[in-house]
């Protein structure tokens, strides 16, 4: 963010507040997945996903590292793009499950809508950056 968008309280702290509200969801989901690791692997394996355990570890890593990068504002745009592409892929995998899910259709629909909201927030973050209170901004000023 540059120019007049950074002036005043909202311009200075708005992006920081948004990052602090957004990233803990990612970090929290990563820790929930770690806690329920075996249950998640078994549940995903039942849905015939290949390499379930590898995908689960990848998911935990992306959510945890991406969430931390967003909180501190380091490589924020890159983290946002990587996470958006990841959530887009996960969401695309979930869509076919809607029809075959039986009583779980509403749960999958909720997950899809949640992922679309994540993607929207990540796109905004990728486009507008982390704001003036971030490591990225400080690194840019030091050049």
CSV table of N, CA and C in Angstrom, one decimal:
chain,number,residue,atom,x,y,z
A,1,UNK,N,0.8,-1.2,0.0
A,1,UNK,CA,0.0,0.0,0.0
A,1,UNK,C,0.9,1.2,0.0
A,2,UNK,N,0.6,2.2,-0.8
A,2,UNK,CA,1.3,3.4,-0.9
A,2,UNK,C,0.4,4.6,-0.9
A,3,UNK,N,1.0,5.8,-0.8
A,3,UNK,CA,0.3,7.0,-1.0
A,3,UNK,C,-0.7,7.3,0.2
A,4,UNK,N,-1.8,7.9,-0.2
A,4,UNK,CA,-2.8,8.3,0.8
A,4,UNK,C,-3.5,7.2,1.5
A,5,UNK,N,-3.5,6.0,0.9
A,5,UNK,CA,-4.2,4.9,1.6
A,5,UNK,C,-3.5,4.5,2.9
A,6,UNK,N,-2.3,5.0,3.1
A,6,UNK,CA,-1.5,4.6,4.4
A,6,UNK,C,-1.7,5.7,5.4
A,7,UNK,N,-2.4,6.8,5.1
A,7,UNK,CA,-2.5,7.9,6.1
A,7,UNK,C,-3.6,7.6,7.1
A,8,UNK,N,-3.5,8.1,8.3
A,8,UNK,CA,-4.6,8.0,9.2
A,8,UNK,C,-4.5,6.6,9.9
A,9,UNK,N,-5.4,6.5,10.9
A,9,UNK,CA,-5.4,5.2,11.7
A,9,UNK,C,-5.8,4.0,10.9
A,10,UNK,N,-6.9,4.1,10.1
A,10,UNK,CA,-7.4,3.0,9.3
A,10,UNK,C,-6.3,2.6,8.3
A,11,UNK,N,-5.7,3.5,7.6
A,11,UNK,CA,-4.7,3.2,6.6
A,11,UNK,C,-3.5,2.6,7.2
A,12,UNK,N,-3.1,3.0,8.4
A,12,UNK,CA,-1.9,2.4,9.1
A,12,UNK,C,-2.2,1.1,9.7
A,13,UNK,N,-3.3,0.9,10.4
A,13,UNK,CA,-3.6,-0.3,11.1
A,13,UNK,C,-4.6,-1.2,10.5
A,14,UNK,N,-5.3,-0.8,9.5
A,14,UNK,CA,-6.4,-1.6,8.9
A,14,UNK,C,-5.9,-2.9,8.4
A,15,UNK,N,-4.9,-2.9,7.6
A,15,UNK,CA,-4.3,-4.1,7.0
A,15,UNK,C,-3.8,-5.0,8.0
A,16,UNK,N,-3.1,-4.5,9.1
A,16,UNK,CA,-2.6,-5.3,10.2
A,16,UNK,C,-3.8,-6.0,10.9
A,17,UNK,N,-4.8,-5.2,11.2
A,17,UNK,CA,-6.0,-5.8,11.8
A,17,UNK,C,-6.6,-7.0,11.0
A,18,UNK,N,-6.7,-6.7,9.7
A,18,UNK,CA,-7.2,-7.7,8.8
A,18,UNK,C,-6.4,-9.0,8.8
A,19,UNK,N,-5.1,-8.8,8.8
A,19,UNK,CA,-4.1,-10.0,8.8
A,19,UNK,C,-4.3,-10.7,10.1
A,20,UNK,N,-4.4,-10.0,11.2
A,20,UNK,CA,-4.5,-10.6,12.5
A,20,UNK,C,-5.8,-11.3,12.7
A,21,UNK,N,-6.8,-10.9,12.0
A,21,UNK,CA,-8.1,-11.6,12.1
A,21,UNK,C,-8.2,-12.8,11.2
A,22,UNK,N,-7.5,-12.7,10.0
A,22,UNK,CA,-7.6,-13.7,9.0
A,22,UNK,C,-6.7,-14.9,9.3
A,23,UNK,N,-5.4,-14.7,9.6
A,23,UNK,CA,-4.4,-15.7,9.7
A,23,UNK,C,-4.6,-16.7,10.8
A,24,UNK,N,-5.1,-16.3,12.0
A,24,UNK,CA,-5.4,-17.3,13.0
A,24,UNK,C,-6.3,-18.5,12.6
A,25,UNK,N,-7.2,-18.2,11.7
A,25,UNK,CA,-8.1,-19.3,11.2
A,25,UNK,C,-7.2,-20.3,10.6
A,26,UNK,N,-6.3,-19.9,9.7
A,26,UNK,CA,-5.4,-20.9,9.0
A,26,UNK,C,-4.6,-21.6,10.0
A,27,UNK,N,-4.0,-20.9,11.0
A,27,UNK,CA,-3.1,-21.5,12.0
A,27,UNK,C,-3.9,-22.5,12.9
A,28,UNK,N,-5.1,-22.0,13.2
A,28,UNK,CA,-6.0,-22.9,14.1
A,28,UNK,C,-6.4,-24.2,13.4
A,29,UNK,N,-6.7,-24.1,12.1
A,29,UNK,CA,-7.1,-25.3,11.4
A,29,UNK,C,-5.9,-26.2,11.3
A,30,UNK,N,-4.7,-25.7,11.1
A,30,UNK,CA,-3.5,-26.5,11.0
A,30,UNK,C,-3.3,-27.3,12.4
A,31,UNK,N,-3.5,-26.6,13.5
A,31,UNK,CA,-3.3,-27.3,14.8
A,31,UNK,C,-4.4,-28.3,15.0
A,32,UNK,N,-5.6,-28.0,14.6
A,32,UNK,CA,-6.7,-29.0,14.7
A,32,UNK,C,-6.4,-30.2,13.9
A,33,UNK,N,-5.8,-30.0,12.7
A,33,UNK,CA,-5.4,-31.2,11.9
A,33,UNK,C,-4.3,-32.0,12.5
A,34,UNK,N,-3.4,-31.3,13.2
A,34,UNK,CA,-2.3,-32.1,13.9
A,34,UNK,C,-2.9,-32.9,15.0
A,35,UNK,N,-3.8,-32.3,15.8
A,35,UNK,CA,-4.5,-33.0,16.9
A,35,UNK,C,-5.2,-34.2,16.5
A,36,UNK,N,-5.9,-34.1,15.4
A,36,UNK,CA,-6.8,-35.2,14.9
A,36,UNK,C,-6.1,-35.9,13.7
A,37,UNK,N,-4.8,-35.9,13.7
A,37,UNK,CA,-4.1,-36.4,12.5
A,37,UNK,C,-4.5,-37.8,12.1
A,38,UNK,N,-4.6,-38.7,13.0
A,38,UNK,CA,-5.0,-40.1,12.6
A,38,UNK,C,-6.4,-40.2,12.2
A,39,UNK,N,-7.3,-39.5,12.9
A,39,UNK,CA,-8.7,-39.5,12.5
A,39,UNK,C,-8.9,-38.9,11.1
A,40,UNK,N,-8.2,-37.8,10.8
A,40,UNK,CA,-8.3,-37.2,9.5
A,40,UNK,C,-7.8,-38.1,8.4
A,41,UNK,N,-6.6,-38.7,8.6
A,41,UNK,CA,-6.1,-39.6,7.6
A,41,UNK,C,-7.0,-40.8,7.3
A,42,UNK,N,-7.6,-41.3,8.4
A,42,UNK,CA,-8.6,-42.4,8.2
A,42,UNK,C,-9.8,-42.0,7.5
A,43,UNK,N,-10.3,-40.8,7.8
A,43,UNK,CA,-11.5,-40.3,7.2
A,43,UNK,C,-11.3,-40.0,5.7
A,44,UNK,N,-10.1,-39.4,5.4
A,44,UNK,CA,-9.8,-39.1,4.0
A,44,UNK,C,-9.5,-40.3,3.2
A,45,UNK,N,-8.9,-41.3,3.8
A,45,UNK,CA,-8.6,-42.6,3.1
A,45,UNK,C,-9.9,-43.3,2.7
A,46,UNK,N,-10.9,-43.1,3.5
A,46,UNK,CA,-12.2,-43.7,3.2
A,46,UNK,C,-12.8,-43.1,1.9
A,47,UNK,N,-12.4,-41.8,1.6
A,47,UNK,CA,-12.9,-41.2,0.4
A,47,UNK,C,-12.1,-41.4,-0.8
A,48,UNK,N,-11.1,-42.3,-0.7
A,48,UNK,CA,-10.3,-42.7,-1.8
A,48,UNK,C,-9.4,-41.6,-2.3
A,49,UNK,N,-8.9,-40.7,-1.5
A,49,UNK,CA,-7.9,-39.7,-1.9
A,49,UNK,C,-6.6,-40.4,-2.0
A,50,UNK,N,-5.8,-40.3,-3.0
A,50,UNK,CA,-4.5,-40.9,-3.1
A,50,UNK,C,-3.5,-40.1,-2.2
A,51,UNK,N,-2.6,-40.8,-1.6
A,51,UNK,CA,-1.5,-40.2,-0.8
A,51,UNK,C,-2.1,-39.3,0.3
A,52,UNK,N,-3.1,-39.8,1.0
A,52,UNK,CA,-3.8,-39.0,2.0
A,52,UNK,C,-2.9,-38.4,3.0
A,53,UNK,N,-2.0,-39.2,3.6
A,53,UNK,CA,-1.1,-38.7,4.6
A,53,UNK,C,-0.2,-37.6,4.1
A,54,UNK,N,0.3,-37.8,2.9
A,54,UNK,CA,1.2,-36.7,2.3
A,54,UNK,C,0.4,-35.4,2.1
A,55,UNK,N,-0.8,-35.5,1.6
A,55,UNK,CA,-1.6,-34.4,1.4
A,55,UNK,C,-2.0,-33.7,2.7
A,56,UNK,N,-2.2,-34.5,3.8
A,56,UNK,CA,-2.5,-33.9,5.1
A,56,UNK,C,-1.3,-33.1,5.6
A,57,UNK,N,-0.1,-33.7,5.6
A,57,UNK,CA,1.1,-33.0,6.0
A,57,UNK,C,1.3,-31.7,5.2
A,58,UNK,N,1.1,-31.8,3.9
A,58,UNK,CA,1.2,-30.6,3.1
A,58,UNK,C,0.2,-29.5,3.5
A,59,UNK,N,-1.0,-30.0,3.7
A,59,UNK,CA,-2.0,-29.0,4.2
A,59,UNK,C,-1.6,-28.3,5.5
A,60,UNK,N,-1.2,-29.1,6.4
A,60,UNK,CA,-0.8,-28.6,7.7
A,60,UNK,C,0.3,-27.6,7.6
A,61,UNK,N,1.3,-28.0,6.8
A,61,UNK,CA,2.5,-27.1,6.5
A,61,UNK,C,2.1,-25.8,5.9
A,62,UNK,N,1.3,-25.9,4.8
A,62,UNK,CA,0.8,-24.7,4.1
A,62,UNK,C,0.0,-23.8,5.0
A,63,UNK,N,-0.9,-24.3,5.8
A,63,UNK,CA,-1.8,-23.5,6.6
A,63,UNK,C,-1.0,-22.9,7.7
A,64,UNK,N,-0.1,-23.6,8.3
A,64,UNK,CA,0.7,-23.1,9.5
A,64,UNK,C,1.7,-22.1,9.0
A,65,UNK,N,2.6,-22.4,8.0
A,65,UNK,CA,3.6,-21.5,7.5
A,65,UNK,C,2.9,-20.3,6.9
A,66,UNK,N,1.9,-20.5,6.0
A,66,UNK,CA,1.2,-19.4,5.3
A,66,UNK,C,0.6,-18.5,6.3
A,67,UNK,N,-0.1,-19.0,7.4
A,67,UNK,CA,-0.7,-18.2,8.4
A,67,UNK,C,0.3,-17.3,9.1
A,68,UNK,N,1.4,-17.9,9.5
A,68,UNK,CA,2.5,-17.2,10.2
A,68,UNK,C,3.0,-16.1,9.3
A,69,UNK,N,3.3,-16.4,8.1
A,69,UNK,CA,3.8,-15.4,7.1
A,69,UNK,C,2.9,-14.2,7.0
A,70,UNK,N,1.6,-14.5,6.9
A,70,UNK,CA,0.6,-13.5,6.8
A,70,UNK,C,0.5,-12.6,8.1
A,71,UNK,N,0.6,-13.2,9.2
A,71,UNK,CA,0.5,-12.5,10.5
A,71,UNK,C,1.7,-11.5,10.6
A,72,UNK,N,2.9,-11.9,10.3
A,72,UNK,CA,4.1,-11.0,10.4
A,72,UNK,C,4.3,-10.2,9.2
A,73,UNK,N,3.6,-10.5,8.1
A,73,UNK,CA,3.7,-9.7,6.9
A,73,UNK,C,5.0,-9.9,6.1
A,74,UNK,N,5.4,-11.1,6.1
A,74,UNK,CA,6.7,-11.4,5.4
A,74,UNK,C,6.3,-12.3,4.1
A,75,UNK,N,6.8,-11.9,3.0
A,75,UNK,CA,6.4,-12.6,1.7
A,75,UNK,C,4.9,-12.8,1.6
A,76,UNK,N,4.2,-11.8,2.0
A,76,UNK,CA,2.8,-11.9,2.2
A,76,UNK,C,2.1,-12.2,0.9
A,77,UNK,N,2.4,-11.5,-0.2
A,77,UNK,CA,1.7,-11.7,-1.5
A,77,UNK,C,2.0,-13.1,-2.0
A,78,UNK,N,3.2,-13.6,-1.9
A,78,UNK,CA,3.5,-14.9,-2.3
A,78,UNK,C,2.8,-15.9,-1.5
A,79,UNK,N,2.8,-15.8,-0.2
A,79,UNK,CA,2.0,-16.7,0.7
A,79,UNK,C,0.5,-16.7,0.3
A,80,UNK,N,0.0,-15.5,0.0
A,80,UNK,CA,-1.4,-15.4,-0.3
A,80,UNK,C,-1.7,-16.1,-1.6
A,81,UNK,N,-0.9,-16.0,-2.6
A,81,UNK,CA,-1.1,-16.6,-3.9
A,81,UNK,C,-1.0,-18.1,-3.8
A,82,UNK,N,0.0,-18.6,-3.1
A,82,UNK,CA,0.2,-20.1,-2.9
A,82,UNK,C,-1.0,-20.6,-2.2
A,83,UNK,N,-1.4,-20.0,-1.1
A,83,UNK,CA,-2.6,-20.5,-0.3
A,83,UNK,C,-3.9,-20.4,-1.2
A,84,UNK,N,-4.1,-19.4,-2.0
A,84,UNK,CA,-5.2,-19.3,-2.8
A,84,UNK,C,-5.3,-20.4,-3.8
A,85,UNK,N,-4.2,-20.7,-4.5
A,85,UNK,CA,-4.1,-21.8,-5.4
A,85,UNK,C,-4.4,-23.1,-4.7
A,86,UNK,N,-3.8,-23.3,-3.6
A,86,UNK,CA,-4.0,-24.5,-2.8
A,86,UNK,C,-5.5,-24.7,-2.5
A,87,UNK,N,-6.1,-23.6,-1.9
A,87,UNK,CA,-7.6,-23.7,-1.6
A,87,UNK,C,-8.4,-23.9,-2.8
A,88,UNK,N,-8.0,-23.3,-3.9
A,88,UNK,CA,-8.8,-23.5,-5.2
A,88,UNK,C,-8.7,-25.0,-5.6
A,89,UNK,N,-7.6,-25.6,-5.5
A,89,UNK,CA,-7.4,-27.0,-5.8
A,89,UNK,C,-8.2,-27.9,-4.8
A,90,UNK,N,-8.1,-27.6,-3.5
A,90,UNK,CA,-8.9,-28.4,-2.5
A,90,UNK,C,-10.4,-28.3,-2.8
A,91,UNK,N,-10.8,-27.1,-3.1
A,91,UNK,CA,-12.2,-26.8,-3.4
A,91,UNK,C,-12.7,-27.6,-4.6
A,92,UNK,N,-11.9,-27.6,-5.6
A,92,UNK,CA,-12.2,-28.3,-6.9
A,92,UNK,C,-12.3,-29.8,-6.6
A,93,UNK,N,-11.5,-30.4,-5.7
A,93,UNK,CA,-11.6,-31.8,-5.3
A,93,UNK,C,-12.9,-32.1,-4.5
A,94,UNK,N,-13.4,-31.1,-3.8
A,94,UNK,CA,-14.6,-31.3,-3.0
A,94,UNK,C,-15.9,-31.2,-3.7
A,95,UNK,N,-15.9,-30.5,-4.8
A,95,UNK,CA,-17.2,-30.3,-5.6
A,95,UNK,C,-17.8,-31.6,-6.0
A,96,UNK,N,-17.1,-32.6,-6.5
A,96,UNK,CA,-17.7,-33.8,-6.9
A,96,UNK,C,-18.3,-34.6,-5.8
A,97,UNK,N,-17.8,-34.4,-4.6
A,97,UNK,CA,-18.3,-35.1,-3.4
A,97,UNK,C,-19.7,-34.6,-3.0
A,98,UNK,N,-20.1,-33.5,-3.4
A,98,UNK,CA,-21.4,-32.9,-3.1
A,98,UNK,C,-22.5,-33.9,-3.4
A,99,UNK,N,-22.5,-34.5,-4.6
A,99,UNK,CA,-23.6,-35.4,-5.0
A,99,UNK,C,-23.5,-36.7,-4.4
A,100,UNK,N,-22.3,-37.2,-4.2
A,100,UNK,CA,-22.0,-38.5,-3.7
A,100,UNK,C,-21.9,-38.6,-2.2
A,101,UNK,N,-22.2,-37.5,-1.5
A,101,UNK,CA,-21.9,-37.5,-0.1
A,101,UNK,C,-23.1,-38.0,0.8
A,102,UNK,N,-24.2,-38.2,0.2
A,102,UNK,CA,-25.4,-38.6,1.0
A,102,UNK,C,-25.8,-37.5,1.9
A,103,UNK,N,-25.7,-37.8,3.2
A,103,UNK,CA,-26.1,-36.9,4.2
A,103,UNK,C,-25.0,-35.9,4.5
A,104,UNK,N,-23.9,-36.0,3.9
A,104,UNK,CA,-22.8,-35.1,4.2
A,104,UNK,C,-22.7,-33.9,3.2
A,105,UNK,N,-23.7,-33.8,2.3
A,105,UNK,CA,-23.7,-32.8,1.3
A,105,UNK,C,-23.6,-31.4,1.9
A,106,UNK,N,-24.4,-31.1,2.9
A,106,UNK,CA,-24.4,-29.8,3.5
A,106,UNK,C,-23.0,-29.5,4.1
A,107,UNK,N,-22.4,-30.5,4.7
A,107,UNK,CA,-21.0,-30.2,5.3
A,107,UNK,C,-20.0,-29.9,4.2
A,108,UNK,N,-20.1,-30.6,3.1
A,108,UNK,CA,-19.2,-30.3,2.0
A,108,UNK,C,-19.5,-28.9,1.4
A,109,UNK,N,-20.7,-28.6,1.3
A,109,UNK,CA,-21.1,-27.3,0.8
A,109,UNK,C,-20.6,-26.2,1.7
A,110,UNK,N,-20.7,-26.4,3.0
A,110,UNK,CA,-20.1,-25.4,4.0
A,110,UNK,C,-18.6,-25.2,3.8
A,111,UNK,N,-17.9,-26.3,3.6
A,111,UNK,CA,-16.5,-26.3,3.4
A,111,UNK,C,-16.1,-25.6,2.1
A,112,UNK,N,-16.9,-25.8,1.1
A,112,UNK,CA,-16.7,-25.1,-0.2
A,112,UNK,C,-16.9,-23.6,-0.1
A,113,UNK,N,-17.9,-23.2,0.6
A,113,UNK,CA,-18.2,-21.8,0.8
A,113,UNK,C,-17.1,-21.2,1.6
A,114,UNK,N,-16.7,-21.9,2.7
A,114,UNK,CA,-15.6,-21.3,3.5
A,114,UNK,C,-14.3,-21.2,2.7
A,115,UNK,N,-14.0,-22.2,1.9
A,115,UNK,CA,-12.8,-22.1,1.1
A,115,UNK,C,-12.9,-20.9,0.1
A,116,UNK,N,-14.1,-20.7,-0.5
A,116,UNK,CA,-14.2,-19.6,-1.4
A,116,UNK,C,-14.0,-18.2,-0.7
A,117,UNK,N,-14.5,-18.1,0.6
A,117,UNK,CA,-14.2,-16.9,1.4
A,117,UNK,C,-12.7,-16.8,1.6
A,118,UNK,N,-12.1,-17.8,2.0
A,118,UNK,CA,-10.6,-17.8,2.1
A,118,UNK,C,-9.9,-17.3,0.9
A,119,UNK,N,-10.3,-17.9,-0.3
A,119,UNK,CA,-9.7,-17.5,-1.5
A,119,UNK,C,-9.9,-16.0,-1.8
A,120,UNK,N,-11.1,-15.5,-1.5
A,120,UNK,CA,-11.4,-14.1,-1.7
A,120,UNK,C,-10.5,-13.2,-0.8
A,121,UNK,N,-10.4,-13.5,0.4
A,121,UNK,CA,-9.5,-12.8,1.3
A,121,UNK,C,-8.0,-12.9,0.9
A,122,UNK,N,-7.6,-14.0,0.4
A,122,UNK,CA,-6.2,-14.2,-0.1
A,122,UNK,C,-6.0,-13.4,-1.3
A,123,UNK,N,-6.9,-13.3,-2.2
A,123,UNK,CA,-6.8,-12.5,-3.4
A,123,UNK,C,-6.6,-11.1,-3.1
A,124,UNK,N,-7.4,-10.6,-2.2
A,124,UNK,CA,-7.3,-9.2,-1.7
A,124,UNK,C,-5.9,-8.9,-1.1
A,125,UNK,N,-5.5,-9.9,-0.3
A,125,UNK,CA,-4.1,-9.7,0.3
A,125,UNK,C,-3.0,-9.7,-0.8
A,126,UNK,N,-3.2,-10.6,-1.8
A,126,UNK,CA,-2.2,-10.7,-2.8
A,126,UNK,C,-2.2,-9.4,-3.7
A,127,UNK,N,-3.3,-8.8,-3.9
A,127,UNK,CA,-3.4,-7.6,-4.7
A,127,UNK,C,-3.0,-6.4,-4.0
A,128,UNK,N,-3.3,-6.2,-2.7
A,128,UNK,CA,-3.1,-5.0,-1.9
A,128,UNK,C,-1.9,-5.1,-1.0
A,129,UNK,N,-1.4,-6.3,-0.8
A,129,UNK,CA,-0.2,-6.4,0.1
A,129,UNK,C,-0.5,-6.3,1.6
A,130,UNK,N,0.5,-6.4,2.4
A,130,UNK,CA,0.2,-6.5,3.9
A,130,UNK,C,0.0,-5.2,4.6
A,131,UNK,N,0.2,-4.1,3.9
A,131,UNK,CA,0.1,-2.8,4.6
A,131,UNK,C,1.4,-2.3,5.2
A,132,UNK,N,1.3,-1.1,5.8
A,132,UNK,CA,2.6,-0.5,6.2
A,132,UNK,C,3.2,-1.1,7.5
A,133,UNK,N,2.4,-1.8,8.3
A,133,UNK,CA,3.0,-2.4,9.5
A,133,UNK,C,3.2,-3.9,9.1
A,134,UNK,N,4.4,-4.1,8.5
A,134,UNK,CA,4.7,-5.5,8.1
A,134,UNK,C,6.2,-5.5,7.8
A,135,UNK,N,6.7,-6.7,7.8
A,135,UNK,CA,8.1,-6.9,7.4
A,135,UNK,C,8.3,-6.6,5.9
A,136,UNK,N,7.4,-7.0,5.1
A,136,UNK,CA,7.5,-6.6,3.6
A,136,UNK,C,7.7,-5.1,3.4
A,137,UNK,N,6.8,-4.3,4.1
A,137,UNK,CA,6.9,-2.9,4.0
A,137,UNK,C,8.2,-2.3,4.5
A,138,UNK,N,8.7,-2.8,5.6
A,138,UNK,CA,10.0,-2.4,6.2
A,138,UNK,C,11.1,-2.7,5.2
A,139,UNK,N,11.1,-3.9,4.6
A,139,UNK,CA,12.1,-4.3,3.7
A,139,UNK,C,12.1,-3.4,2.5
A,140,UNK,N,10.9,-3.1,2.0
A,140,UNK,CA,10.8,-2.2,0.8
A,140,UNK,C,11.4,-0.8,1.1
A,141,UNK,N,11.1,-0.3,2.3
A,141,UNK,CA,11.6,1.0,2.7
A,141,UNK,C,13.1,1.0,2.8
A,142,UNK,N,13.7,-0.1,3.2
A,142,UNK,CA,15.2,-0.1,3.4
A,142,UNK,C,16.0,-0.2,2.1
A,143,UNK,N,15.3,-0.4,1.0
A,143,UNK,CA,16.0,-0.5,-0.3
A,143,UNK,C,16.4,0.9,-0.8
